[in-house]
Amino acid sequence: HVQLVESGGGSAQAGGSLRVSCSASRNSKRRHCMGWFRQPIGQEREGVAAIYTGGGSTWYADSVKGRFTISYDNAKNTMSLQMNSLTPEDTAMYYCASEGSIWSQCPKLPWSDYRNRGQGTQVTVS
């Protein structure tokens, strides 16, 4: 089991930028998917972006393509999500997750299939 802790987030004006990070308690030697999910108040959780630690392949939801960038620093066991050109629709609790898998499964891996999950960090855009 890997503990994940999110940091960053906070508040921003529309058009601004924020960065959220996710630190893992240990470096899993197994290649795995790491993903960002978000859940606005009163709405369902949705996948935002995913990255495969075995090669760096990435996936983005259409709603964030061209604005968000996911990255993974293997030396620091840390995944980050750089969010630019923020809109109020990006307001949500952002969660990170990781699960051992193969890349082809990563883009469609649902939240329920991730065994390692963070507690979330709030992002508010006004």
Short mmCIF file of C-alpha atoms in Angstrom, two decimals:
data_model
loop_
_atom_site.label_atom_id
_atom_site.label_comp_id
_atom_site.label_asym_id
_atom_site.label_seq_id
_atom_site.Cartn_x
_atom_site.Cartn_y
_atom_site.Cartn_z
CA HIS A 1 0.00 0.00 0.00
CA VAL A 2 1.27 3.45 -0.95
CA GLN A 3 0.15 6.60 0.85
CA LEU A 4 -0.53 9.58 -1.39
CA VAL A 5 -0.63 13.15 -0.14
CA GLU A 6 -1.80 16.06 -2.27
CA SER A 7 -0.50 19.59 -1.87
CA GLY A 8 -0.88 22.89 -3.65
CA GLY A 9 -4.23 24.00 -4.94
CA GLY A 10 -5.92 27.01 -3.38
CA SER A 11 -7.64 29.92 -5.09
CA ALA A 12 -7.04 31.64 -8.40
CA GLN A 13 -8.67 34.14 -10.69
CA ALA A 14 -10.10 33.00 -13.99
CA GLY A 15 -7.30 32.85 -16.51
CA GLY A 16 -4.74 32.22 -13.81
CA SER A 17 -2.65 29.17 -12.93
CA LEU A 18 -2.27 26.74 -10.08
CA ARG A 19 -0.20 23.64 -9.48
CA VAL A 20 -1.16 20.61 -7.44
CA SER A 21 1.23 17.86 -6.46
CA CYS A 22 0.92 14.33 -5.16
CA SER A 23 3.70 12.75 -3.11
CA ALA A 24 3.92 8.99 -2.71
CA SER A 25 5.22 7.45 0.50
CA ARG A 26 7.50 5.10 -1.40
CA ASN A 27 8.74 4.39 -4.87
CA SER A 28 6.89 1.44 -6.30
CA LYS A 29 9.19 -0.60 -8.49
CA ARG A 30 6.19 -1.73 -10.43
CA ARG A 31 5.12 0.41 -13.36
CA HIS A 32 1.82 2.03 -12.59
CA CYS A 33 -0.81 4.50 -13.63
CA MET A 34 -1.08 7.72 -11.70
CA GLY A 35 -4.12 9.86 -12.19
CA TRP A 36 -5.81 13.08 -11.19
CA PHE A 37 -9.52 13.15 -10.56
CA ARG A 38 -11.76 16.02 -9.55
CA GLN A 39 -15.16 16.35 -7.98
CA PRO A 40 -17.10 19.60 -7.95
CA ILE A 41 -19.61 19.99 -5.15
CA GLY A 42 -22.79 18.09 -5.94
CA GLN A 43 -21.32 16.40 -9.01
CA GLU A 44 -19.69 13.09 -9.79
CA ARG A 45 -15.95 12.55 -9.69
CA GLU A 46 -14.30 12.65 -13.13
CA GLY A 47 -10.90 11.74 -14.49
CA VAL A 48 -8.79 14.73 -15.45
CA ALA A 49 -5.39 13.35 -16.48
CA ALA A 50 -3.27 10.25 -16.16
CA ILE A 51 0.37 9.36 -16.59
CA TYR A 52 2.18 6.06 -16.86
CA THR A 53 5.38 5.82 -14.83
CA GLY A 54 6.76 3.20 -17.18
CA GLY A 55 7.36 5.61 -20.02
CA GLY A 56 5.62 8.87 -19.34
CA SER A 57 2.63 8.41 -21.62
CA THR A 58 -0.15 10.81 -20.73
CA TRP A 59 -3.88 11.18 -21.16
CA TYR A 60 -6.11 14.21 -20.67
CA ALA A 61 -9.83 14.75 -20.50
CA ASP A 62 -11.07 16.89 -23.38
CA SER A 63 -12.10 19.62 -20.95
CA VAL A 64 -8.49 20.24 -19.88
CA LYS A 65 -6.47 19.44 -23.02
CA GLY A 66 -4.10 22.25 -23.87
CA ARG A 67 -4.50 23.83 -20.44
CA PHE A 68 -3.33 21.20 -17.95
CA THR A 69 -0.02 19.33 -17.93
CA ILE A 70 0.62 16.20 -15.88
CA SER A 71 4.13 15.14 -14.96
CA TYR A 72 5.91 12.62 -12.77
CA ASP A 73 9.27 12.96 -11.03
CA ASN A 74 10.51 9.45 -10.36
CA ALA A 75 13.37 10.66 -8.15
CA LYS A 76 10.94 12.44 -5.85
CA ASN A 77 8.02 9.99 -6.17
CA THR A 78 5.88 13.00 -6.98
CA MET A 79 3.23 13.62 -9.59
CA SER A 80 2.16 17.15 -10.46
CA LEU A 81 -0.62 18.82 -12.40
CA GLN A 82 0.10 22.27 -13.79
CA MET A 83 -3.19 24.03 -14.46
CA ASN A 84 -3.23 27.09 -16.71
CA SER A 85 -6.00 29.23 -18.17
CA LEU A 86 -8.25 28.24 -15.29
CA THR A 87 -11.98 28.78 -15.47
CA PRO A 88 -14.65 28.64 -12.74
CA GLU A 89 -15.63 25.23 -14.15
CA ASP A 90 -12.30 23.90 -12.89
CA THR A 91 -13.40 24.51 -9.30
CA ALA A 92 -13.40 21.16 -7.52
CA MET A 93 -11.69 18.93 -5.01
CA TYR A 94 -8.73 17.37 -6.79
CA TYR A 95 -7.62 13.86 -5.91
CA CYS A 96 -4.62 11.81 -6.96
CA ALA A 97 -4.46 8.05 -7.25
CA SER A 98 -2.07 5.31 -8.31
CA GLU A 99 -2.44 1.69 -9.35
CA GLY A 100 -0.16 -0.92 -10.88
CA SER A 101 -1.28 -1.49 -14.44
CA ILE A 102 -0.33 -1.34 -18.10
CA TRP A 103 -0.54 1.88 -20.10
CA SER A 104 -3.45 0.79 -22.29
CA GLN A 105 -5.62 0.59 -19.16
CA CYS A 106 -4.62 3.95 -17.69
CA PRO A 107 -6.83 6.39 -19.60
CA LYS A 108 -9.99 4.45 -18.76
CA LEU A 109 -9.11 3.25 -15.28
CA PRO A 110 -11.99 4.40 -13.04
CA TRP A 111 -11.51 5.84 -9.57
CA SER A 112 -12.91 2.66 -8.04
CA ASP A 113 -10.05 0.60 -9.53
CA TYR A 114 -7.30 2.68 -7.96
CA ARG A 115 -6.25 1.11 -4.66
CA ASN A 116 -4.01 4.00 -3.61
CA ARG A 117 -5.82 7.34 -3.25
CA GLY A 118 -5.16 10.73 -1.76
CA GLN A 119 -7.45 12.77 0.46
CA GLY A 120 -7.84 15.64 -1.97
CA THR A 121 -6.95 19.31 -2.23
CA GLN A 122 -9.38 22.10 -3.04
CA VAL A 123 -9.04 24.26 -6.16
CA THR A 124 -11.28 27.30 -6.39
CA VAL A 125 -11.42 29.58 -9.44
CA SER A 126 -13.40 32.79 -9.41
#
